[in-house]
mmCIF file of C-alpha atoms in Angstrom:
data_model
loop_
_atom_site.group_PDB
_atom_site.id
_atom_site.type_symbol
_atom_site.label_atom_id
_atom_site.label_comp_id
_atom_site.label_asym_id
_atom_site.label_seq_id
_atom_site.Cartn_x
_atom_site.Cartn_y
_atom_site.Cartn_z
ATOM 1 C CA MET A 18 223.683 144.599 122.003
ATOM 2 C CA ALA A 19 223.680 141.088 123.488
ATOM 3 C CA ASP A 20 221.805 140.554 126.720
ATOM 4 C CA PRO A 21 224.448 139.599 129.350
ATOM 5 C CA SER A 22 221.913 137.478 131.229
ATOM 6 C CA ARG A 23 221.440 135.312 128.114
ATOM 7 C CA ALA A 24 225.206 134.722 127.998
ATOM 8 C CA ILE A 25 225.115 133.426 131.579
ATOM 9 C CA THR A 26 222.127 131.204 130.794
ATOM 10 C CA SER A 27 223.865 129.791 127.716
ATOM 11 C CA ALA A 28 227.084 129.119 129.621
ATOM 12 C CA ALA A 29 225.150 127.438 132.441
ATOM 13 C CA ALA A 30 223.541 125.174 129.825
ATOM 14 C CA GLY A 31 226.939 124.163 128.472
ATOM 15 C CA GLY A 32 226.194 125.840 125.154
ATOM 16 C CA GLN A 33 223.089 123.701 124.598
ATOM 17 C CA ARG A 34 219.611 124.981 123.729
ATOM 18 C CA LEU A 35 218.084 123.690 126.961
ATOM 19 C CA LEU A 36 219.345 124.249 130.485
ATOM 20 C CA LEU A 37 218.715 121.498 133.041
ATOM 21 C CA ARG A 38 219.628 121.714 136.713
ATOM 22 C CA GLN A 39 218.926 119.005 139.269
ATOM 23 C CA LEU A 40 218.451 120.248 142.839
ATOM 24 C CA PHE A 41 218.203 118.134 145.987
ATOM 25 C CA ASP A 42 216.444 118.497 149.325
ATOM 26 C CA ALA A 43 218.245 116.320 151.859
ATOM 27 C CA ASP A 44 215.478 116.365 154.476
ATOM 28 C CA THR A 45 212.876 114.819 152.163
ATOM 29 C CA GLY A 46 215.206 113.050 149.714
ATOM 30 C CA THR A 47 213.483 114.889 146.874
ATOM 31 C CA PHE A 48 214.939 116.050 143.575
ATOM 32 C CA THR A 49 213.695 119.255 141.951
ATOM 33 C CA TYR A 50 214.409 120.085 138.307
ATOM 34 C CA LEU A 51 214.911 123.474 136.666
ATOM 35 C CA LEU A 52 214.368 123.353 132.892
ATOM 36 C CA ALA A 53 214.820 126.462 130.745
ATOM 37 C CA ASP A 54 214.937 127.485 127.088
ATOM 38 C CA VAL A 55 218.191 129.369 126.568
ATOM 39 C CA ALA A 56 216.994 131.496 123.636
ATOM 40 C CA SER A 57 213.964 132.954 125.415
ATOM 41 C CA GLY A 58 215.273 132.685 128.959
ATOM 42 C CA GLN A 59 211.964 131.165 130.087
ATOM 43 C CA GLY A 60 211.949 128.214 132.435
ATOM 44 C CA VAL A 61 209.860 125.893 134.586
ATOM 45 C CA LEU A 62 210.514 124.446 138.030
ATOM 46 C CA ILE A 63 209.456 120.819 138.360
ATOM 47 C CA ASP A 64 208.452 119.332 141.733
ATOM 48 C CA PRO A 65 209.727 122.149 143.966
ATOM 49 C CA VAL A 66 210.034 121.719 147.748
ATOM 50 C CA PHE A 67 208.455 124.606 149.667
ATOM 51 C CA GLU A 68 211.277 124.888 152.193
ATOM 52 C CA GLN A 69 213.777 125.329 149.339
ATOM 53 C CA HIS A 70 211.939 128.138 147.534
ATOM 54 C CA GLY A 71 214.576 130.704 148.515
ATOM 55 C CA ARG A 72 217.386 128.559 147.103
ATOM 56 C CA ASP A 73 215.467 127.879 143.892
ATOM 57 C CA LEU A 74 214.513 131.509 143.277
ATOM 58 C CA SER A 75 218.107 132.640 143.894
ATOM 59 C CA LEU A 76 219.401 130.202 141.280
ATOM 60 C CA ILE A 77 216.713 131.291 138.803
ATOM 61 C CA ARG A 78 217.658 134.942 139.331
ATOM 62 C CA GLU A 79 221.418 134.336 139.049
ATOM 63 C CA LEU A 80 221.021 132.392 135.799
ATOM 64 C CA GLY A 81 218.852 135.120 134.252
ATOM 65 C CA ILE A 82 215.799 132.886 133.864
ATOM 66 C CA THR A 83 212.182 134.078 133.810
ATOM 67 C CA LEU A 84 210.080 131.527 135.682
ATOM 68 C CA VAL A 85 206.801 130.887 133.846
ATOM 69 C CA ALA A 86 205.443 127.887 135.762
ATOM 70 C CA CYS A 87 205.933 125.459 138.647
ATOM 71 C CA LEU A 88 204.929 121.911 137.752
ATOM 72 C CA ASP A 89 203.942 119.099 140.108
ATOM 73 C CA THR A 90 204.291 115.675 138.516
ATOM 74 C CA HIS A 91 202.798 113.760 141.451
ATOM 75 C CA GLU A 92 199.659 111.738 140.645
ATOM 76 C CA GLN A 93 200.048 112.469 136.919
ATOM 77 C CA LEU A 94 202.806 110.169 135.702
ATOM 78 C CA LEU A 95 200.675 107.227 134.580
ATOM 79 C CA SER A 96 198.770 109.468 132.169
ATOM 80 C CA LEU A 97 201.953 109.863 130.111
ATOM 81 C CA PRO A 98 202.716 107.665 127.049
ATOM 82 C CA GLU A 99 204.073 104.248 128.005
ATOM 83 C CA PRO A 100 207.528 104.742 126.372
ATOM 84 C CA CYS A 101 208.092 107.825 128.550
ATOM 85 C CA LEU A 102 211.133 107.404 130.796
ATOM 86 C CA LEU A 103 210.776 108.389 134.459
ATOM 87 C CA TYR A 104 213.618 109.529 136.703
ATOM 88 C CA PRO A 105 212.278 109.180 140.270
ATOM 89 C CA GLY A 106 213.025 111.877 142.807
ATOM 90 C CA HIS A 107 213.243 109.125 145.438
ATOM 91 C CA ASP A 108 212.793 105.349 145.399
ATOM 92 C CA TYR A 109 212.748 102.698 148.141
ATOM 93 C CA THR A 110 215.351 100.614 146.291
ATOM 94 C CA GLY A 111 217.403 103.445 144.834
ATOM 95 C CA ARG A 112 216.412 102.985 141.189
ATOM 96 C CA GLY A 113 217.426 105.883 138.982
ATOM 97 C CA VAL A 114 215.183 105.325 135.948
ATOM 98 C CA THR A 115 212.051 103.409 134.941
ATOM 99 C CA SER A 116 209.253 103.835 132.383
ATOM 100 C CA VAL A 117 205.493 104.313 132.436
ATOM 101 C CA ALA A 118 205.048 100.898 130.787
ATOM 102 C CA GLU A 119 207.143 99.155 133.455
ATOM 103 C CA GLU A 120 205.270 100.816 136.296
ATOM 104 C CA LYS A 121 201.867 99.931 134.840
ATOM 105 C CA ALA A 122 202.941 96.308 134.413
ATOM 106 C CA PHE A 123 205.153 95.577 137.411
ATOM 107 C CA ASN A 124 204.636 98.147 140.165
ATOM 108 C CA ALA A 125 203.609 96.091 143.207
ATOM 109 C CA ARG A 126 201.302 98.814 144.488
ATOM 110 C CA LEU A 127 199.407 99.834 141.368
ATOM 111 C CA GLY A 128 200.599 97.744 138.439
ATOM 112 C CA GLY A 129 198.825 94.922 136.643
ATOM 113 C CA ALA A 130 195.285 94.380 137.914
ATOM 114 C CA ALA A 131 195.934 95.867 141.378
ATOM 115 C CA THR A 132 192.924 97.477 143.035
ATOM 116 C CA GLU A 133 192.669 100.116 145.738
ATOM 117 C CA ARG A 134 192.253 97.308 148.287
ATOM 118 C CA ASP A 135 195.472 95.697 147.047
ATOM 119 C CA PHE A 136 197.288 98.991 147.387
ATOM 120 C CA VAL A 137 196.034 99.631 150.942
ATOM 121 C CA GLY A 138 196.882 96.095 152.037
ATOM 122 C CA HIS A 139 200.355 96.327 150.556
ATOM 123 C CA MET A 140 201.162 99.637 152.233
ATOM 124 C CA GLN A 141 199.736 98.645 155.618
ATOM 125 C CA ASN A 142 201.927 95.561 155.762
ATOM 126 C CA MET A 143 205.236 97.099 154.667
ATOM 127 C CA LYS A 144 205.888 98.053 158.320
ATOM 128 C CA LEU A 145 207.717 101.198 157.289
ATOM 129 C CA PRO A 146 208.954 103.648 159.943
ATOM 130 C CA HIS A 147 207.199 106.984 160.149
ATOM 131 C CA PRO A 148 208.424 109.320 157.393
ATOM 132 C CA HIS A 149 211.228 111.675 158.334
ATOM 133 C CA LYS A 150 209.903 114.790 160.098
ATOM 134 C CA ILE A 151 206.279 113.586 159.929
ATOM 135 C CA ALA A 152 205.623 115.060 163.392
ATOM 136 C CA GLU A 153 206.618 118.471 162.037
ATOM 137 C CA ALA A 154 204.939 118.122 158.653
ATOM 138 C CA LEU A 155 201.446 117.146 159.802
ATOM 139 C CA PRO A 156 200.791 120.193 162.018
ATOM 140 C CA GLY A 157 202.116 122.404 159.240
ATOM 141 C CA ASN A 158 199.843 120.777 156.679
ATOM 142 C CA MET A 159 196.875 121.217 158.986
ATOM 143 C CA ARG A 160 197.579 124.937 159.326
ATOM 144 C CA SER A 161 197.859 125.235 155.538
ATOM 145 C CA GLY A 162 199.000 128.837 155.791
ATOM 146 C CA LYS A 163 202.058 130.986 155.679
ATOM 147 C CA PRO A 164 204.884 130.494 158.195
ATOM 148 C CA ARG A 165 204.158 132.420 161.372
ATOM 149 C CA GLN A 166 207.406 134.344 161.229
ATOM 150 C CA ALA A 167 209.011 135.704 158.107
ATOM 151 C CA GLU A 168 212.778 135.959 157.926
ATOM 152 C CA THR A 169 213.744 138.912 160.081
ATOM 153 C CA ASN A 170 216.945 139.765 158.246
ATOM 154 C CA SER A 171 215.142 140.714 155.016
ATOM 155 C CA VAL A 172 212.696 143.197 156.586
ATOM 156 C CA TRP A 173 215.123 146.070 157.025
ATOM 157 C CA ALA A 174 216.203 146.160 153.377
ATOM 158 C CA PRO A 175 215.504 144.522 149.984
ATOM 159 C CA VAL A 176 217.935 141.726 150.772
ATOM 160 C CA GLN A 177 218.319 139.022 148.142
ATOM 161 C CA ARG A 178 219.976 135.715 148.886
ATOM 162 C CA SER A 179 222.493 134.286 146.473
ATOM 163 C CA TYR A 180 222.203 130.648 145.389
ATOM 164 C CA ALA A 181 224.819 129.924 148.077
ATOM 165 C CA GLY A 182 222.468 131.469 150.661
ATOM 166 C CA LEU A 183 224.383 134.699 151.277
ATOM 167 C CA PRO A 184 222.304 137.846 152.019
ATOM 168 C CA GLU A 185 223.230 140.570 149.519
ATOM 169 C CA LEU A 186 222.305 144.170 148.764
ATOM 170 C CA ALA A 187 222.638 146.043 145.481
ATOM 171 C CA PRO A 188 224.977 149.069 145.375
ATOM 172 C CA ALA A 189 222.106 151.406 144.426
ATOM 173 C CA TRP A 190 220.180 150.710 147.630
ATOM 174 C CA VAL A 191 223.284 150.960 149.808
ATOM 175 C CA ALA A 192 224.277 154.286 148.222
ATOM 176 C CA ALA A 193 220.806 155.706 148.881
ATOM 177 C CA HIS A 194 220.833 154.666 152.557
ATOM 178 C CA LEU A 195 224.455 155.209 153.629
ATOM 179 C CA PRO A 196 223.618 157.450 156.642
ATOM 180 C CA GLU A 197 221.463 154.661 158.086
ATOM 181 C CA LEU A 198 224.106 151.932 157.751
ATOM 182 C CA THR A 199 227.418 150.787 159.154
ATOM 183 C CA VAL A 200 229.628 150.014 156.166
ATOM 184 C CA LEU A 201 232.207 147.471 157.342
ATOM 185 C CA ASP A 202 235.308 147.298 155.132
ATOM 186 C CA VAL A 203 237.237 144.062 155.784
ATOM 187 C CA ARG A 204 240.262 144.788 153.569
ATOM 188 C CA ALA A 205 243.779 145.502 154.810
ATOM 189 C CA PRO A 206 244.288 149.171 155.870
ATOM 190 C CA GLU A 207 246.648 149.936 152.976
ATOM 191 C CA GLU A 208 243.971 148.941 150.470
ATOM 192 C CA LEU A 209 241.763 151.832 151.579
ATOM 193 C CA GLN A 210 244.200 154.238 149.913
ATOM 194 C CA GLY A 211 244.807 152.047 146.868
ATOM 195 C CA PRO A 212 243.130 151.921 143.450
ATOM 196 C CA ASP A 213 239.733 151.061 144.954
ATOM 197 C CA GLY A 214 239.758 153.725 147.638
ATOM 198 C CA HIS A 215 236.948 153.293 150.158
ATOM 199 C CA ILE A 216 233.376 154.317 150.908
ATOM 200 C CA SER A 217 233.452 157.487 152.958
ATOM 201 C CA GLY A 218 232.652 156.869 156.623
ATOM 202 C CA SER A 219 233.220 153.118 156.462
ATOM 203 C CA LEU A 220 234.581 151.174 159.443
ATOM 204 C CA ASN A 221 237.773 149.267 158.647
ATOM 205 C CA ILE A 222 238.317 145.963 160.445
ATOM 206 C CA PRO A 223 240.517 143.595 158.396
ATOM 207 C CA LEU A 224 239.065 140.117 158.040
ATOM 208 C CA PRO A 225 241.822 138.371 160.090
ATOM 209 C CA GLU A 226 241.053 140.727 163.014
ATOM 210 C CA LEU A 227 237.274 140.492 162.834
ATOM 211 C CA GLU A 228 236.819 137.921 165.581
ATOM 212 C CA GLN A 229 238.904 139.906 168.095
ATOM 213 C CA ARG A 230 237.387 143.301 167.184
ATOM 214 C CA ARG A 231 233.772 142.230 166.841
ATOM 215 C CA GLN A 232 232.700 144.569 169.682
ATOM 216 C CA GLU A 233 233.728 147.627 167.625
ATOM 217 C CA ILE A 234 230.811 147.098 165.240
ATOM 218 C CA PRO A 235 227.870 149.343 166.265
ATOM 219 C CA SER A 236 224.739 147.434 167.207
ATOM 220 C CA ASP A 237 222.243 150.238 166.543
ATOM 221 C CA ARG A 238 222.392 150.090 162.722
ATOM 222 C CA PRO A 239 222.346 147.417 160.019
ATOM 223 C CA VAL A 240 225.742 146.343 158.685
ATOM 224 C CA VAL A 241 226.813 146.150 155.035
ATOM 225 C CA VAL A 242 230.134 144.351 154.539
ATOM 226 C CA VAL A 243 232.461 145.307 151.674
ATOM 227 C CA CYS A 244 235.774 144.381 150.072
ATOM 228 C CA HIS A 245 237.198 144.625 146.541
ATOM 229 C CA SER A 246 235.118 141.898 144.860
ATOM 230 C CA GLY A 247 232.703 140.662 147.525
ATOM 231 C CA SER A 248 234.700 137.512 148.269
ATOM 232 C CA ARG A 249 236.317 138.379 151.603
ATOM 233 C CA SER A 250 233.241 140.305 152.666
ATOM 234 C CA ALA A 251 231.111 137.209 151.961
ATOM 235 C CA LEU A 252 233.213 135.254 154.439
ATOM 236 C CA ALA A 253 232.937 138.075 156.980
ATOM 237 C CA THR A 254 229.158 138.238 156.494
ATOM 238 C CA GLN A 255 228.828 134.516 157.158
ATOM 239 C CA GLN A 256 231.010 134.818 160.254
ATOM 240 C CA LEU A 257 228.990 137.692 161.713
ATOM 241 C CA LEU A 258 225.693 135.959 160.949
ATOM 242 C CA LYS A 259 226.873 133.011 163.033
ATOM 243 C CA GLU A 260 227.723 135.427 165.837
ATOM 244 C CA GLY A 261 224.151 136.674 165.939
ATOM 245 C CA ILE A 262 224.082 139.824 163.786
ATOM 246 C CA ALA A 263 220.777 139.442 161.936
ATOM 247 C CA THR A 264 220.606 142.762 160.058
ATOM 248 C CA ILE A 265 223.652 142.265 157.871
ATOM 249 C CA ALA A 266 224.314 141.838 154.148
ATOM 250 C CA ASN A 267 227.184 141.640 151.701
ATOM 251 C CA LEU A 268 227.627 144.388 149.081
ATOM 252 C CA ARG A 269 226.896 142.563 145.828
ATOM 253 C CA GLY A 270 229.907 142.697 143.531
ATOM 254 C CA GLY A 271 232.045 144.553 146.078
ATOM 255 C CA LEU A 272 233.697 147.919 145.555
ATOM 256 C CA SER A 273 234.506 146.946 141.982
ATOM 257 C CA ARG A 274 230.814 146.923 141.080
ATOM 258 C CA TRP A 275 230.175 149.972 143.283
ATOM 259 C CA SER A 276 232.716 151.908 141.206
ATOM 260 C CA ASP A 277 231.444 150.511 137.891
ATOM 261 C CA GLU A 278 227.957 151.809 138.727
ATOM 262 C CA GLY A 279 229.336 155.288 139.333
ATOM 263 C CA TYR A 280 229.115 155.617 143.118
ATOM 264 C CA PRO A 281 231.777 157.730 144.878
ATOM 265 C CA LEU A 282 234.941 156.397 146.495
ATOM 266 C CA ALA A 283 237.242 158.361 148.776
ATOM 267 C CA GLY A 284 241.029 158.108 148.574
ATOM 268 C CA ALA A 285 241.122 156.200 145.292
ATOM 269 C CA ILE A 286 244.446 156.353 143.459
ATOM 270 C CA ALA A 287 244.242 156.384 139.661
ATOM 271 C CA LEU A 288 246.515 153.864 137.953
#
């Protein structure tokens, strides 16, 4: 039987043997690259940005890739063969490609016969502004430790964030903890007695009414938002996160996946 995760990996690679994804961090202007072998599902992450680790890991998980290494290319490029092409993550003049040979010959900072003194003199006289967020980066580098506060909304449950950044929970965990949760169903009332039925004990507030009826959601328990496929509930989850509900997650795959995994639904009408 074919592994469904391999099918996703192959599709994401456009049917090619290698998957390549370019990711971007706007704050630092840095590109990160995900490279994976479709057949084995193994991949490497090249030049990751720490602040984007959640995004990167979500993409790796969604594409069914097993991460085997993180690679940092900084301070190593000139050891590569001279014909090797380089695609800079960021460049002062916006160049998209160069080569090791070109950099060794023409780079004003380290090419030709440039010495360390040449490099220091060049950089000191460029009169560049302070790097973006340098005042925040330096204290963090000096601490060289973990962030003081972990994300609070992942402590109460094994929340996983999608590549789009949405907090999600698997049906199995939700089913095992139903008495401890508020299940918020954002479908229209008539859908609760349709083919999908509903999760017993769920609170029904249709998505168009959510803003006006926000106060009906209990504040003493975490909230899991549901709909048929997880699409409308994703929008509701984002809305409630913005309104300050921290312990909230979307039901991954919606009631469709809940049913497929064999969990009970009340009021379902067989077609």
